[in-house]
PDB file of C-alpha atoms in Angstrom:
ATOM      1  CA  MET A   1    -215.368 311.708  97.395  1.00  0.00           C
ATOM      2  CA  LYS A   2    -214.151 309.490 100.448  1.00  0.00           C
ATOM      3  CA  GLY A   3    -212.216 306.234 100.513  1.00  0.00           C
ATOM      4  CA  THR A   4    -208.865 304.903 101.168  1.00  0.00           C
ATOM      5  CA  VAL A   5    -205.831 306.795  99.921  1.00  0.00           C
ATOM      6  CA  VAL A   6    -203.737 304.814  97.521  1.00  0.00           C
ATOM      7  CA  LYS A   7    -200.895 305.524  94.699  1.00  0.00           C
ATOM      8  CA  ILE A   8    -201.881 306.358  91.630  1.00  0.00           C
ATOM      9  CA  LYS A   9    -200.070 304.915  88.577  1.00  0.00           C
ATOM     10  CA  TRP A  10    -201.404 306.869  86.047  1.00  0.00           C
ATOM     11  CA  PHE A  11    -203.364 310.045  85.779  1.00  0.00           C
ATOM     12  CA  LEU A  12    -204.644 312.321  82.930  1.00  0.00           C
ATOM     13  CA  ALA A  13    -205.864 315.884  83.608  1.00  0.00           C
ATOM     14  CA  THR A  14    -207.649 318.325  81.951  1.00  0.00           C
ATOM     15  CA  VAL A  15    -208.944 321.753  81.813  1.00  0.00           C
ATOM     16  CA  GLY A  16    -211.836 322.690  79.234  1.00  0.00           C
ATOM     17  CA  VAL A  17    -211.117 319.247  77.645  1.00  0.00           C
ATOM     18  CA  PRO A  18    -213.650 316.463  77.519  1.00  0.00           C
ATOM     19  CA  ILE A  19    -211.939 313.135  78.457  1.00  0.00           C
ATOM     20  CA  GLU A  20    -213.063 310.143  76.814  1.00  0.00           C
ATOM     21  CA  ARG A  21    -212.757 307.156  79.674  1.00  0.00           C
ATOM     22  CA  LYS A  22    -212.795 304.338  77.485  1.00  0.00           C
ATOM     23  CA  THR A  23    -210.178 305.790  75.343  1.00  0.00           C
ATOM     24  CA  TYR A  24    -207.993 306.391  78.214  1.00  0.00           C
ATOM     25  CA  GLU A  25    -208.515 302.932  79.300  1.00  0.00           C
ATOM     26  CA  ASP A  26    -207.902 301.483  75.645  1.00  0.00           C
ATOM     27  CA  ILE A  27    -204.422 303.336  75.467  1.00  0.00           C
ATOM     28  CA  LEU A  28    -203.601 302.054  79.083  1.00  0.00           C
ATOM     29  CA  SER A  29    -204.420 298.454  77.727  1.00  0.00           C
ATOM     30  CA  THR A  30    -202.786 298.808  74.700  1.00  0.00           C
ATOM     31  CA  GLU A  31    -199.379 300.252  75.706  1.00  0.00           C
ATOM     32  CA  TYR A  32    -199.066 298.533  78.932  1.00  0.00           C
ATOM     33  CA  ASN A  33    -201.237 295.387  78.659  1.00  0.00           C
ATOM     34  CA  VAL A  34    -203.157 296.053  82.298  1.00  0.00           C
ATOM     35  CA  SER A  35    -206.604 296.246  82.663  1.00  0.00           C
ATOM     36  CA  ALA A  36    -206.747 298.315  85.932  1.00  0.00           C
ATOM     37  CA  ALA A  37    -210.059 300.265  87.546  1.00  0.00           C
ATOM     38  CA  SER A  38    -209.980 303.517  86.291  1.00  0.00           C
ATOM     39  CA  ILE A  39    -211.918 306.196  88.218  1.00  0.00           C
ATOM     40  CA  TYR A  40    -213.406 309.644  85.871  1.00  0.00           C
ATOM     41  CA  GLU A  41    -214.550 312.723  87.376  1.00  0.00           C
ATOM     42  CA  LYS A  42    -215.603 316.048  86.338  1.00  0.00           C
ATOM     43  CA  ILE A  43    -215.637 319.289  88.672  1.00  0.00           C
ATOM     44  CA  ASP A  44    -216.349 322.558  86.617  1.00  0.00           C
ATOM     45  CA  GLU A  45    -213.902 322.308  83.865  1.00  0.00           C
ATOM     46  CA  PHE A  46    -211.778 320.586  85.048  1.00  0.00           C
ATOM     47  CA  TYR A  47    -211.987 316.689  84.035  1.00  0.00           C
ATOM     48  CA  PHE A  48    -209.819 313.928  85.431  1.00  0.00           C
ATOM     49  CA  CYS A  49    -209.126 309.905  84.873  1.00  0.00           C
ATOM     50  CA  TYR A  50    -206.843 308.038  86.931  1.00  0.00           C
ATOM     51  CA  THR A  51    -205.893 304.313  87.663  1.00  0.00           C
ATOM     52  CA  ASP A  52    -206.146 302.727  90.674  1.00  0.00           C
ATOM     53  CA  LEU A  53    -204.257 300.361  91.278  1.00  0.00           C
ATOM     54  CA  ASN A  54    -205.646 298.599  93.941  1.00  0.00           C
ATOM     55  CA  LYS A  55    -208.811 298.401  91.909  1.00  0.00           C
ATOM     56  CA  VAL A  56    -211.082 297.977  95.233  1.00  0.00           C
ATOM     57  CA  ALA A  57    -210.121 301.093  97.238  1.00  0.00           C
ATOM     58  CA  LYS A  58    -211.190 304.649  95.944  1.00  0.00           C
ATOM     59  CA  THR A  59    -208.493 306.705  95.579  1.00  0.00           C
ATOM     60  CA  LYS A  60    -209.151 310.271  97.901  1.00  0.00           C
ATOM     61  CA  ILE A  61    -207.752 313.178  96.025  1.00  0.00           C
ATOM     62  CA  ASN A  62    -210.298 315.913  96.990  1.00  0.00           C
ATOM     63  CA  PHE A  63    -209.614 318.144  99.954  1.00  0.00           C
ATOM     64  CA  LYS A  64    -211.771 321.104 101.058  1.00  0.00           C
ATOM     65  CA  ASN A  65    -212.126 322.152  97.206  1.00  0.00           C
ATOM     66  CA  ILE A  66    -208.484 321.412  96.355  1.00  0.00           C
ATOM     67  CA  LEU A  67    -207.747 318.073  94.167  1.00  0.00           C
ATOM     68  CA  ILE A  68    -204.712 316.989  94.415  1.00  0.00           C
ATOM     69  CA  LEU A  69    -204.090 313.927  91.353  1.00  0.00           C
ATOM     70  CA  GLY A  70    -201.037 312.195  90.843  1.00  0.00           C
ATOM     71  CA  ASP A  71    -198.090 310.056  91.468  1.00  0.00           C
ATOM     72  CA  ILE A  72    -196.706 311.176  95.292  1.00  0.00           C
ATOM     73  CA  SER A  73    -193.707 309.882  97.599  1.00  0.00           C
ATOM     74  CA  ILE A  74    -192.541 312.589 100.260  1.00  0.00           C
ATOM     75  CA  HIS A  75    -189.271 311.670 101.899  1.00  0.00           C
ATOM     76  CA  ASN A  76    -189.492 314.575 104.317  1.00  0.00           C
ATOM     77  CA  LYS A  77    -192.897 313.863 106.181  1.00  0.00           C
ATOM     78  CA  SER A  78    -191.253 314.504 109.474  1.00  0.00           C
ATOM     79  CA  GLU A  79    -190.096 317.868 108.902  1.00  0.00           C
ATOM     80  CA  LEU A  80    -193.083 318.143 107.267  1.00  0.00           C
ATOM     81  CA  PHE A  81    -195.334 317.126 110.002  1.00  0.00           C
ATOM     82  CA  GLU A  82    -193.288 319.597 112.596  1.00  0.00           C
ATOM     83  CA  LYS A  83    -193.303 322.679 109.874  1.00  0.00           C
ATOM     84  CA  TYR A  84    -197.068 322.689 109.112  1.00  0.00           C
ATOM     85  CA  ARG A  85    -198.141 321.200 112.074  1.00  0.00           C
ATOM     86  CA  ILE A  86    -200.031 318.542 110.655  1.00  0.00           C
ATOM     87  CA  HIS A  87    -201.043 314.596 112.121  1.00  0.00           C
ATOM     88  CA  LYS A  88    -199.195 312.272 111.690  1.00  0.00           C
ATOM     89  CA  ASN A  89    -201.405 309.499 110.110  1.00  0.00           C
ATOM     90  CA  ILE A  90    -202.484 310.924 106.954  1.00  0.00           C
ATOM     91  CA  GLU A  91    -201.203 310.142 102.861  1.00  0.00           C
ATOM     92  CA  ASP A  92    -199.003 312.207 100.514  1.00  0.00           C
ATOM     93  CA  GLN A  93    -201.936 313.868  98.973  1.00  0.00           C
ATOM     94  CA  GLU A  94    -203.684 314.929 102.250  1.00  0.00           C
ATOM     95  CA  ILE A  95    -199.964 316.485 103.484  1.00  0.00           C
ATOM     96  CA  ILE A  96    -199.764 318.471 100.206  1.00  0.00           C
ATOM     97  CA  SER A  97    -203.414 320.232 100.727  1.00  0.00           C
ATOM     98  CA  HIS A  98    -202.976 321.198 104.093  1.00  0.00           C
ATOM     99  CA  MET A  99    -199.486 322.437 103.395  1.00  0.00           C
ATOM    100  CA  TYR A 100    -201.118 324.285 100.343  1.00  0.00           C
ATOM    101  CA  ASN A 101    -204.192 325.611 102.448  1.00  0.00           C
ATOM    102  CA  LYS A 102    -201.477 327.105 104.891  1.00  0.00           C
ATOM    103  CA  ASN A 103    -198.992 328.965 102.318  1.00  0.00           C
ATOM    104  CA  GLY A 104    -200.376 328.483  98.635  1.00  0.00           C
ATOM    105  CA  ILE A 105    -198.417 327.100  95.835  1.00  0.00           C
ATOM    106  CA  ASP A 106    -195.036 328.108  97.475  1.00  0.00           C
ATOM    107  CA  CYS A 107    -195.090 325.149  99.698  1.00  0.00           C
ATOM    108  CA  VAL A 108    -194.085 322.677  97.221  1.00  0.00           C
ATOM    109  CA  LYS A 109    -190.587 324.361  97.959  1.00  0.00           C
ATOM    110  CA  ASP A 110    -190.804 322.188 101.292  1.00  0.00           C
ATOM    111  CA  LEU A 111    -191.268 319.179  99.669  1.00  0.00           C
ATOM    112  CA  VAL A 112    -188.439 316.803  99.250  1.00  0.00           C
ATOM    113  CA  GLY A 113    -189.431 313.411  97.127  1.00  0.00           C
ATOM    114  CA  GLU A 114    -190.396 311.736  94.337  1.00  0.00           C
ATOM    115  CA  PHE A 115    -193.623 313.566  92.588  1.00  0.00           C
ATOM    116  CA  SER A 116    -195.252 314.617  89.831  1.00  0.00           C
ATOM    117  CA  PHE A 117    -199.223 315.883  90.567  1.00  0.00           C
ATOM    118  CA  VAL A 118    -201.755 317.881  89.358  1.00  0.00           C
ATOM    119  CA  LEU A 119    -202.932 320.230  92.087  1.00  0.00           C
ATOM    120  CA  ILE A 120    -206.245 322.206  91.181  1.00  0.00           C
ATOM    121  CA  ASP A 121    -207.979 324.842  93.527  1.00  0.00           C
ATOM    122  CA  ILE A 122    -211.465 324.791  92.536  1.00  0.00           C
ATOM    123  CA  VAL A 123    -212.441 328.373  94.640  1.00  0.00           C
ATOM    124  CA  LYS A 124    -209.983 330.093  92.653  1.00  0.00           C
ATOM    125  CA  PHE A 125    -210.194 327.996  89.602  1.00  0.00           C
ATOM    126  CA  LYS A 126    -206.411 328.127  89.192  1.00  0.00           C
ATOM    127  CA  PHE A 127    -204.295 324.832  88.523  1.00  0.00           C
ATOM    128  CA  TYR A 128    -200.581 324.400  89.076  1.00  0.00           C
ATOM    129  CA  ILE A 129    -198.492 321.381  87.354  1.00  0.00           C
ATOM    130  CA  VAL A 130    -195.480 320.189  90.062  1.00  0.00           C
ATOM    131  CA  ARG A 131    -193.034 317.593  89.526  1.00  0.00           C
ATOM    132  CA  ASP A 132    -190.115 316.717  91.628  1.00  0.00           C
ATOM    133  CA  GLN A 133    -186.710 318.995  91.602  1.00  0.00           C
ATOM    134  CA  ILE A 134    -184.585 315.913  90.202  1.00  0.00           C
ATOM    135  CA  GLY A 135    -187.301 314.666  87.780  1.00  0.00           C
ATOM    136  CA  VAL A 136    -187.611 311.320  88.655  1.00  0.00           C
ATOM    137  CA  LYS A 137    -191.621 310.969  88.242  1.00  0.00           C
ATOM    138  CA  THR A 138    -192.659 312.504  84.629  1.00  0.00           C
ATOM    139  CA  ILE A 139    -195.709 314.698  83.634  1.00  0.00           C
ATOM    140  CA  PHE A 140    -196.622 315.928  79.991  1.00  0.00           C
ATOM    141  CA  TRP A 141    -198.613 318.624  79.065  1.00  0.00           C
ATOM    142  CA  LEU A 142    -199.747 320.318  76.344  1.00  0.00           C
ATOM    143  CA  ARG A 143    -201.961 323.671  75.551  1.00  0.00           C
ATOM    144  CA  LYS A 144    -204.898 323.416  73.309  1.00  0.00           C
ATOM    145  CA  ASP A 145    -206.866 326.213  71.622  1.00  0.00           C
ATOM    146  CA  TYR A 146    -209.697 325.410  74.299  1.00  0.00           C
ATOM    147  CA  GLY A 147    -207.438 324.349  77.294  1.00  0.00           C
ATOM    148  CA  TYR A 148    -205.385 321.996  78.645  1.00  0.00           C
ATOM    149  CA  VAL A 149    -204.034 318.460  78.690  1.00  0.00           C
ATOM    150  CA  ILE A 150    -201.701 317.037  81.762  1.00  0.00           C
ATOM    151  CA  ALA A 151    -200.681 313.314  81.964  1.00  0.00           C
ATOM    152  CA  SER A 152    -197.996 310.952  83.443  1.00  0.00           C
ATOM    153  CA  ASP A 153    -196.754 309.569  80.980  1.00  0.00           C
ATOM    154  CA  ILE A 154    -196.581 310.737  77.007  1.00  0.00           C
ATOM    155  CA  PHE A 155    -198.560 307.931  75.557  1.00  0.00           C
ATOM    156  CA  LEU A 156    -202.040 309.301  77.347  1.00  0.00           C
ATOM    157  CA  LEU A 157    -201.648 312.832  75.530  1.00  0.00           C
ATOM    158  CA  GLN A 158    -201.815 310.416  72.304  1.00  0.00           C
ATOM    159  CA  PRO A 159    -205.944 311.821  71.232  1.00  0.00           C
ATOM    160  CA  TYR A 160    -204.911 315.203  72.069  1.00  0.00           C
ATOM    161  CA  PHE A 161    -202.540 315.635  69.276  1.00  0.00           C
ATOM    162  CA  ASN A 162    -200.382 313.708  66.318  1.00  0.00           C
ATOM    163  CA  PHE A 163    -197.417 311.957  67.270  1.00  0.00           C
ATOM    164  CA  ASN A 164    -195.875 311.994  63.453  1.00  0.00           C
ATOM    165  CA  ASP A 165    -196.080 315.912  63.907  1.00  0.00           C
ATOM    166  CA  ILE A 166    -193.227 315.789  66.269  1.00  0.00           C
ATOM    167  CA  SER A 167    -189.685 316.352  64.520  1.00  0.00           C
ATOM    168  CA  GLU A 168    -185.956 315.455  66.482  1.00  0.00           C
ATOM    169  CA  SER A 169    -184.449 317.651  63.619  1.00  0.00           C
ATOM    170  CA  ILE A 170    -184.275 321.194  63.823  1.00  0.00           C
ATOM    171  CA  SER A 171    -185.070 323.268  60.299  1.00  0.00           C
TER     172      SER A 171
END
């Protein structure tokens, strides 16, 4: 998947749980009254749908068998460029992919900024849900009998569970 890297506003990723693109777009339209371009992909048992706010550019999320899908704003890029010997003209997702290739998932300890993302290692068939230390960017997930569902916003989980089952009181 080639293209320019752009910021992703909303995303939905699943492992073993199919996503219906129309349902995703309908939810965005209902919740935020937006009709942004959405991109749908499937690689093995990983499904993902995300919104490209530029509507013209494709978001680059695939870096040598690593997928990074999320809302990412790294604040300590200079430090990371030096520590990981990364060239400076790359976007946040690609920075993380280089870091992951060199240090594994422990690389996220070096990130400073605002971010929530899913990192999928296709070769190892592993995925990681990552959120910034302060929790500025939201990320929600739930486990189903047959897989996992991860979303940038809770409203994107609507097709996967009944919101009426949520109770504010403890019995």
